[in-house]
């Protein structure tokens, strides 16, 4: 038997380019391929979750360090706590981006679990009729499954809004009770900006953060584990 010549191999030929199409119509090929994909998706999801947790851990470390430094003595400026709020906001921006990436991977995993593995354990109609087409399309063109503002609201509610409150209460204490005999307009000021303007900016910031955190809106992401009726896995 003549061995194939590697020089004659053409990866752009239709049969070679679409080598996986056999699995689309061969059940054994299809079912043998999916566990490998599932393990890979699980590994990627775990890595994304680790990165998400790392962002949260660093935000908590930053808040702890700022609180410790801000109350070392009366000679330390109160606006150090405001710098801490800015730092937490930067961590929130990173966190939201990483959360959306993690949620997209999690959604693909749940799609397989709900429509394939659950059906193998207890045969019934797959909840999503076109789940194979949906998954294939999402692998070709990955999309986020949760909007930026919903992700921000969720991360604020669970992690970052309490950190904001902690820094905000500490700042109020630092510019009032911690500095007796000095007017708050002086202790709240930063170089070049009056205390009144600083307080106004901080108040507007906390109002905006509160609105984003608690503003009632229809949940766009699928509501598993949250008590809501499950919706479509992907908008």
PDB file of N, CA and C in Angstrom, residues 59-136:
ATOM      1  N   UNK A  59      -9.019  44.098  44.964  1.00  0.00           N
ATOM      2  CA  UNK A  59      -9.847  45.232  45.382  1.00  0.00           C
ATOM      3  C   UNK A  59      -9.990  45.262  46.897  1.00  0.00           C
ATOM      4  N   UNK A  60     -10.201  44.108  47.502  1.00  0.00           N
ATOM      5  CA  UNK A  60     -10.330  44.038  48.960  1.00  0.00           C
ATOM      6  C   UNK A  60      -9.007  44.393  49.637  1.00  0.00           C
ATOM      7  N   UNK A  61      -7.895  43.912  49.075  1.00  0.00           N
ATOM      8  CA  UNK A  61      -6.575  44.250  49.621  1.00  0.00           C
ATOM      9  C   UNK A  61      -6.341  45.751  49.539  1.00  0.00           C
ATOM     10  N   UNK A  62      -6.706  46.365  48.418  1.00  0.00           N
ATOM     11  CA  UNK A  62      -6.517  47.810  48.249  1.00  0.00           C
ATOM     12  C   UNK A  62      -7.336  48.591  49.269  1.00  0.00           C
ATOM     13  N   UNK A  63      -8.577  48.187  49.501  1.00  0.00           N
ATOM     14  CA  UNK A  63      -9.419  48.870  50.486  1.00  0.00           C
ATOM     15  C   UNK A  63      -8.825  48.741  51.880  1.00  0.00           C
ATOM     16  N   UNK A  64      -8.366  47.552  52.229  1.00  0.00           N
ATOM     17  CA  UNK A  64      -7.757  47.342  53.541  1.00  0.00           C
ATOM     18  C   UNK A  64      -6.530  48.225  53.737  1.00  0.00           C
ATOM     19  N   UNK A  65      -5.691  48.304  52.700  1.00  0.00           N
ATOM     20  CA  UNK A  65      -4.477  49.120  52.794  1.00  0.00           C
ATOM     21  C   UNK A  65      -4.820  50.605  52.922  1.00  0.00           C
ATOM     22  N   UNK A  66      -5.794  51.086  52.153  1.00  0.00           N
ATOM     23  CA  UNK A  66      -6.177  52.495  52.215  1.00  0.00           C
ATOM     24  C   UNK A  66      -6.746  52.842  53.583  1.00  0.00           C
ATOM     25  N   UNK A  67      -7.575  51.983  54.142  1.00  0.00           N
ATOM     26  CA  UNK A  67      -8.143  52.238  55.470  1.00  0.00           C
ATOM     27  C   UNK A  67      -7.051  52.295  56.531  1.00  0.00           C
ATOM     28  N   UNK A  68      -6.097  51.385  56.432  1.00  0.00           N
ATOM     29  CA  UNK A  68      -5.000  51.370  57.408  1.00  0.00           C
ATOM     30  C   UNK A  68      -4.162  52.637  57.321  1.00  0.00           C
ATOM     31  N   UNK A  69      -3.878  53.096  56.103  1.00  0.00           N
ATOM     32  CA  UNK A  69      -3.056  54.291  55.925  1.00  0.00           C
ATOM     33  C   UNK A  69      -3.802  55.563  56.309  1.00  0.00           C
ATOM     34  N   UNK A  70      -5.106  55.615  56.005  1.00  0.00           N
ATOM     35  CA  UNK A  70      -5.883  56.831  56.230  1.00  0.00           C
ATOM     36  C   UNK A  70      -6.041  57.164  57.703  1.00  0.00           C
ATOM     37  N   UNK A  71      -5.959  56.158  58.569  1.00  0.00           N
ATOM     38  CA  UNK A  71      -6.161  56.390  60.000  1.00  0.00           C
ATOM     39  C   UNK A  71      -4.877  56.197  60.800  1.00  0.00           C
ATOM     40  N   UNK A  72      -3.746  56.353  60.142  1.00  0.00           N
ATOM     41  CA  UNK A  72      -2.476  56.275  60.851  1.00  0.00           C
ATOM     42  C   UNK A  72      -2.256  57.469  61.765  1.00  0.00           C
ATOM     43  N   UNK A  73      -2.800  58.593  61.386  1.00  0.00           N
ATOM     44  CA  UNK A  73      -2.652  59.796  62.189  1.00  0.00           C
ATOM     45  C   UNK A  73      -3.416  60.945  61.579  1.00  0.00           C
ATOM     46  N   UNK A  74      -3.579  62.013  62.347  1.00  0.00           N
ATOM     47  CA  UNK A  74      -4.358  63.157  61.878  1.00  0.00           C
ATOM     48  C   UNK A  74      -3.659  63.930  60.769  1.00  0.00           C
ATOM     49  N   UNK A  75      -2.360  63.666  60.585  1.00  0.00           N
ATOM     50  CA  UNK A  75      -1.633  64.376  59.540  1.00  0.00           C
ATOM     51  C   UNK A  75      -1.835  63.752  58.156  1.00  0.00           C
ATOM     52  N   UNK A  76      -2.475  62.598  58.101  1.00  0.00           N
ATOM     53  CA  UNK A  76      -2.755  61.943  56.819  1.00  0.00           C
ATOM     54  C   UNK A  76      -4.007  62.560  56.216  1.00  0.00           C
ATOM     55  N   UNK A  77      -3.942  62.951  54.958  1.00  0.00           N
ATOM     56  CA  UNK A  77      -5.064  63.618  54.303  1.00  0.00           C
ATOM     57  C   UNK A  77      -6.241  62.671  54.107  1.00  0.00           C
ATOM     58  N   UNK A  78      -7.433  63.226  54.287  1.00  0.00           N
ATOM     59  CA  UNK A  78      -8.649  62.408  54.149  1.00  0.00           C
ATOM     60  C   UNK A  78      -8.875  61.975  52.711  1.00  0.00           C
ATOM     61  N   UNK A  79      -8.340  62.755  51.750  1.00  0.00           N
ATOM     62  CA  UNK A  79      -8.618  62.395  50.357  1.00  0.00           C
ATOM     63  C   UNK A  79      -7.924  61.107  49.933  1.00  0.00           C
ATOM     64  N   UNK A  80      -7.094  60.527  50.807  1.00  0.00           N
ATOM     65  CA  UNK A  80      -6.536  59.207  50.515  1.00  0.00           C
ATOM     66  C   UNK A  80      -7.659  58.181  50.364  1.00  0.00           C
ATOM     67  N   UNK A  81      -8.723  58.360  51.131  1.00  0.00           N
ATOM     68  CA  UNK A  81      -9.876  57.459  51.019  1.00  0.00           C
ATOM     69  C   UNK A  81     -10.590  57.636  49.682  1.00  0.00           C
ATOM     70  N   UNK A  82     -10.580  58.854  49.152  1.00  0.00           N
ATOM     71  CA  UNK A  82     -11.167  59.086  47.835  1.00  0.00           C
ATOM     72  C   UNK A  82     -10.327  58.437  46.743  1.00  0.00           C
ATOM     73  N   UNK A  83      -9.018  58.439  46.936  1.00  0.00           N
ATOM     74  CA  UNK A  83      -8.150  57.721  45.997  1.00  0.00           C
ATOM     75  C   UNK A  83      -8.480  56.229  46.035  1.00  0.00           C
ATOM     76  N   UNK A  84      -8.792  55.740  47.237  1.00  0.00           N
ATOM     77  CA  UNK A  84      -9.205  54.337  47.354  1.00  0.00           C
ATOM     78  C   UNK A  84     -10.478  54.059  46.574  1.00  0.00           C
ATOM     79  N   UNK A  85     -11.430  54.989  46.586  1.00  0.00           N
ATOM     80  CA  UNK A  85     -12.676  54.821  45.823  1.00  0.00           C
ATOM     81  C   UNK A  85     -12.380  54.774  44.332  1.00  0.00           C
ATOM     82  N   UNK A  86     -11.464  55.644  43.880  1.00  0.00           N
ATOM     83  CA  UNK A  86     -11.082  55.625  42.464  1.00  0.00           C
ATOM     84  C   UNK A  86     -10.428  54.285  42.111  1.00  0.00           C
ATOM     85  N   UNK A  87      -9.566  53.780  43.012  1.00  0.00           N
ATOM     86  CA  UNK A  87      -8.917  52.496  42.769  1.00  0.00           C
ATOM     87  C   UNK A  87      -9.914  51.358  42.684  1.00  0.00           C
ATOM     88  N   UNK A  88     -10.903  51.349  43.581  1.00  0.00           N
ATOM     89  CA  UNK A  88     -11.939  50.312  43.546  1.00  0.00           C
ATOM     90  C   UNK A  88     -12.733  50.402  42.242  1.00  0.00           C
ATOM     91  N   UNK A  89     -12.965  51.614  41.763  1.00  0.00           N
ATOM     92  CA  UNK A  89     -13.689  51.790  40.500  1.00  0.00           C
ATOM     93  C   UNK A  89     -12.922  51.190  39.329  1.00  0.00           C
ATOM     94  N   UNK A  90     -11.606  51.334  39.349  1.00  0.00           N
ATOM     95  CA  UNK A  90     -10.791  50.723  38.290  1.00  0.00           C
ATOM     96  C   UNK A  90     -10.879  49.206  38.357  1.00  0.00           C
ATOM     97  N   UNK A  91     -10.830  48.661  39.564  1.00  0.00           N
ATOM     98  CA  UNK A  91     -10.987  47.214  39.704  1.00  0.00           C
ATOM     99  C   UNK A  91     -12.366  46.768  39.222  1.00  0.00           C
ATOM    100  N   UNK A  92     -13.393  47.584  39.470  1.00  0.00           N
ATOM    101  CA  UNK A  92     -14.741  47.251  39.014  1.00  0.00           C
ATOM    102  C   UNK A  92     -14.797  47.173  37.485  1.00  0.00           C
ATOM    103  N   UNK A  93     -14.124  48.094  36.806  1.00  0.00           N
ATOM    104  CA  UNK A  93     -14.110  48.072  35.345  1.00  0.00           C
ATOM    105  C   UNK A  93     -13.483  46.777  34.829  1.00  0.00           C
ATOM    106  N   UNK A  94     -12.351  46.382  35.418  1.00  0.00           N
ATOM    107  CA  UNK A  94     -11.726  45.114  35.030  1.00  0.00           C
ATOM    108  C   UNK A  94     -12.657  43.942  35.351  1.00  0.00           C
ATOM    109  N   UNK A  95     -13.289  44.015  36.512  1.00  0.00           N
ATOM    110  CA  UNK A  95     -14.133  42.916  36.981  1.00  0.00           C
ATOM    111  C   UNK A  95     -15.324  42.692  36.058  1.00  0.00           C
ATOM    112  N   UNK A  96     -15.961  43.772  35.640  1.00  0.00           N
ATOM    113  CA  UNK A  96     -17.136  43.647  34.764  1.00  0.00           C
ATOM    114  C   UNK A  96     -16.754  42.997  33.445  1.00  0.00           C
ATOM    115  N   UNK A  97     -15.636  43.407  32.882  1.00  0.00           N
ATOM    116  CA  UNK A  97     -15.187  42.811  31.615  1.00  0.00           C
ATOM    117  C   UNK A  97     -14.907  41.318  31.793  1.00  0.00           C
ATOM    118  N   UNK A  98     -14.226  40.966  32.879  1.00  0.00           N
ATOM    119  CA  UNK A  98     -13.911  39.553  33.116  1.00  0.00           C
ATOM    120  C   UNK A  98     -15.159  38.750  33.460  1.00  0.00           C
ATOM    121  N   UNK A  99     -16.096  39.380  34.156  1.00  0.00           N
ATOM    122  CA  UNK A  99     -17.338  38.684  34.501  1.00  0.00           C
ATOM    123  C   UNK A  99     -18.140  38.346  33.255  1.00  0.00           C
ATOM    124  N   UNK A 100     -18.200  39.258  32.300  1.00  0.00           N
ATOM    125  CA  UNK A 100     -18.952  39.011  31.072  1.00  0.00           C
ATOM    126  C   UNK A 100     -18.322  37.866  30.270  1.00  0.00           C
ATOM    127  N   UNK A 101     -16.978  37.814  30.258  1.00  0.00           N
ATOM    128  CA  UNK A 101     -16.303  36.720  29.567  1.00  0.00           C
ATOM    129  C   UNK A 101     -16.579  35.390  30.269  1.00  0.00           C
ATOM    130  N   UNK A 102     -16.539  35.392  31.596  1.00  0.00           N
ATOM    131  CA  UNK A 102     -16.841  34.168  32.347  1.00  0.00           C
ATOM    132  C   UNK A 102     -18.287  33.734  32.125  1.00  0.00           C
ATOM    133  N   UNK A 103     -19.201  34.688  32.136  1.00  0.00           N
ATOM    134  CA  UNK A 103     -20.616  34.357  31.964  1.00  0.00           C
ATOM    135  C   UNK A 103     -20.886  33.752  30.594  1.00  0.00           C
ATOM    136  N   UNK A 104     -20.162  34.214  29.563  1.00  0.00           N
ATOM    137  CA  UNK A 104     -20.341  33.658  28.220  1.00  0.00           C
ATOM    138  C   UNK A 104     -19.912  32.200  28.182  1.00  0.00           C
ATOM    139  N   UNK A 105     -18.782  31.878  28.826  1.00  0.00           N
ATOM    140  CA  UNK A 105     -18.324  30.493  28.878  1.00  0.00           C
ATOM    141  C   UNK A 105     -19.274  29.643  29.713  1.00  0.00           C
ATOM    142  N   UNK A 106     -19.731  30.183  30.824  1.00  0.00           N
ATOM    143  CA  UNK A 106     -20.673  29.461  31.683  1.00  0.00           C
ATOM    144  C   UNK A 106     -21.965  29.133  30.931  1.00  0.00           C
ATOM    145  N   UNK A 107     -22.420  30.064  30.092  1.00  0.00           N
ATOM    146  CA  UNK A 107     -23.656  29.841  29.341  1.00  0.00           C
ATOM    147  C   UNK A 107     -23.504  28.688  28.361  1.00  0.00           C
ATOM    148  N   UNK A 108     -22.336  28.590  27.704  1.00  0.00           N
ATOM    149  CA  UNK A 108     -22.115  27.473  26.778  1.00  0.00           C
ATOM    150  C   UNK A 108     -22.089  26.144  27.529  1.00  0.00           C
ATOM    151  N   UNK A 109     -21.485  26.146  28.707  1.00  0.00           N
ATOM    152  CA  UNK A 109     -21.446  24.924  29.513  1.00  0.00           C
ATOM    153  C   UNK A 109     -22.855  24.509  29.919  1.00  0.00           C
ATOM    154  N   UNK A 110     -23.650  25.465  30.372  1.00  0.00           N
ATOM    155  CA  UNK A 110     -25.014  25.143  30.779  1.00  0.00           C
ATOM    156  C   UNK A 110     -25.843  24.664  29.596  1.00  0.00           C
ATOM    157  N   UNK A 111     -25.572  25.211  28.411  1.00  0.00           N
ATOM    158  CA  UNK A 111     -26.297  24.770  27.222  1.00  0.00           C
ATOM    159  C   UNK A 111     -26.076  23.276  26.994  1.00  0.00           C
ATOM    160  N   UNK A 112     -24.828  22.833  27.112  1.00  0.00           N
ATOM    161  CA  UNK A 112     -24.524  21.415  26.939  1.00  0.00           C
ATOM    162  C   UNK A 112     -25.128  20.579  28.065  1.00  0.00           C
ATOM    163  N   UNK A 113     -24.998  21.028  29.280  1.00  0.00           N
ATOM    164  CA  UNK A 113     -25.507  20.260  30.416  1.00  0.00           C
ATOM    165  C   UNK A 113     -27.018  20.096  30.336  1.00  0.00           C
ATOM    166  N   UNK A 114     -27.697  21.171  29.957  1.00  0.00           N
ATOM    167  CA  UNK A 114     -29.151  21.156  29.949  1.00  0.00           C
ATOM    168  C   UNK A 114     -29.730  20.376  28.776  1.00  0.00           C
ATOM    169  N   UNK A 115     -29.076  20.482  27.620  1.00  0.00           N
ATOM    170  CA  UNK A 115     -29.661  19.894  26.415  1.00  0.00           C
ATOM    171  C   UNK A 115     -29.056  18.547  26.034  1.00  0.00           C
ATOM    172  N   UNK A 116     -27.868  18.210  26.556  1.00  0.00           N
ATOM    173  CA  UNK A 116     -27.227  16.951  26.190  1.00  0.00           C
ATOM    174  C   UNK A 116     -27.104  16.009  27.378  1.00  0.00           C
ATOM    175  N   UNK A 117     -26.374  16.426  28.387  1.00  0.00           N
ATOM    176  CA  UNK A 117     -26.078  15.520  29.495  1.00  0.00           C
ATOM    177  C   UNK A 117     -27.317  15.225  30.339  1.00  0.00           C
ATOM    178  N   UNK A 118     -28.146  16.232  30.574  1.00  0.00           N
ATOM    179  CA  UNK A 118     -29.380  15.989  31.321  1.00  0.00           C
ATOM    180  C   UNK A 118     -30.289  15.026  30.570  1.00  0.00           C
ATOM    181  N   UNK A 119     -30.293  15.146  29.238  1.00  0.00           N
ATOM    182  CA  UNK A 119     -31.116  14.270  28.414  1.00  0.00           C
ATOM    183  C   UNK A 119     -30.592  12.839  28.428  1.00  0.00           C
ATOM    184  N   UNK A 120     -29.275  12.683  28.587  1.00  0.00           N
ATOM    185  CA  UNK A 120     -28.706  11.334  28.681  1.00  0.00           C
ATOM    186  C   UNK A 120     -29.066  10.677  30.004  1.00  0.00           C
ATOM    187  N   UNK A 121     -29.182  11.482  31.059  1.00  0.00           N
ATOM    188  CA  UNK A 121     -29.529  10.937  32.372  1.00  0.00           C
ATOM    189  C   UNK A 121     -31.024  10.654  32.484  1.00  0.00           C
ATOM    190  N   UNK A 122     -31.835  11.545  31.927  1.00  0.00           N
ATOM    191  CA  UNK A 122     -33.285  11.364  31.957  1.00  0.00           C
ATOM    192  C   UNK A 122     -33.855  11.825  30.621  1.00  0.00           C
ATOM    193  N   UNK A 123     -34.055  10.902  29.691  1.00  0.00           N
ATOM    194  CA  UNK A 123     -34.475  11.279  28.348  1.00  0.00           C
ATOM    195  C   UNK A 123     -35.761  12.095  28.330  1.00  0.00           C
ATOM    196  N   UNK A 124     -35.713  13.208  27.648  1.00  0.00           N
ATOM    197  CA  UNK A 124     -36.874  14.073  27.436  1.00  0.00           C
ATOM    198  C   UNK A 124     -36.514  15.033  26.314  1.00  0.00           C
ATOM    199  N   UNK A 125     -37.451  15.841  25.920  1.00  0.00           N
ATOM    200  CA  UNK A 125     -37.163  16.817  24.880  1.00  0.00           C
ATOM    201  C   UNK A 125     -36.121  17.820  25.377  1.00  0.00           C
ATOM    202  N   UNK A 126     -35.151  18.130  24.517  1.00  0.00           N
ATOM    203  CA  UNK A 126     -34.171  19.155  24.865  1.00  0.00           C
ATOM    204  C   UNK A 126     -34.890  20.499  24.962  1.00  0.00           C
ATOM    205  N   UNK A 127     -34.623  21.277  26.032  1.00  0.00           N
ATOM    206  CA  UNK A 127     -35.341  22.555  26.209  1.00  0.00           C
ATOM    207  C   UNK A 127     -35.163  23.519  25.049  1.00  0.00           C
ATOM    208  N   UNK A 128     -33.968  23.531  24.460  1.00  0.00           N
ATOM    209  CA  UNK A 128     -33.710  24.439  23.350  1.00  0.00           C
ATOM    210  C   UNK A 128     -33.666  23.629  22.061  1.00  0.00           C
ATOM    211  N   UNK A 129     -34.627  23.864  21.188  1.00  0.00           N
ATOM    212  CA  UNK A 129     -34.768  23.039  19.985  1.00  0.00           C
ATOM    213  C   UNK A 129     -33.525  23.108  19.096  1.00  0.00           C
ATOM    214  N   UNK A 130     -32.995  24.297  18.890  1.00  0.00           N
ATOM    215  CA  UNK A 130     -31.857  24.472  17.983  1.00  0.00           C
ATOM    216  C   UNK A 130     -30.551  24.659  18.767  1.00  0.00           C
ATOM    217  N   UNK A 131     -30.361  23.863  19.815  1.00  0.00           N
ATOM    218  CA  UNK A 131     -29.195  24.094  20.676  1.00  0.00           C
ATOM    219  C   UNK A 131     -27.882  23.841  19.941  1.00  0.00           C
ATOM    220  N   UNK A 132     -27.873  22.876  19.018  1.00  0.00           N
ATOM    221  CA  UNK A 132     -26.639  22.615  18.285  1.00  0.00           C
ATOM    222  C   UNK A 132     -26.293  23.781  17.358  1.00  0.00           C
ATOM    223  N   UNK A 133     -27.290  24.322  16.702  1.00  0.00           N
ATOM    224  CA  UNK A 133     -27.046  25.476  15.830  1.00  0.00           C
ATOM    225  C   UNK A 133     -26.641  26.694  16.652  1.00  0.00           C
ATOM    226  N   UNK A 134     -27.292  26.870  17.811  1.00  0.00           N
ATOM    227  CA  UNK A 134     -26.960  28.001  18.684  1.00  0.00           C
ATOM    228  C   UNK A 134     -25.510  27.914  19.158  1.00  0.00           C
ATOM    229  N   UNK A 135     -25.117  26.726  19.597  1.00  0.00           N
ATOM    230  CA  UNK A 135     -23.759  26.548  20.105  1.00  0.00           C
ATOM    231  C   UNK A 135     -22.730  26.716  18.988  1.00  0.00           C
ATOM    232  N   UNK A 136     -23.026  26.144  17.821  1.00  0.00           N
ATOM    233  CA  UNK A 136     -22.117  26.283  16.698  1.00  0.00           C
ATOM    234  C   UNK A 136     -21.944  27.738  16.289  1.00  0.00           C
TER     235      UNK A 136
END
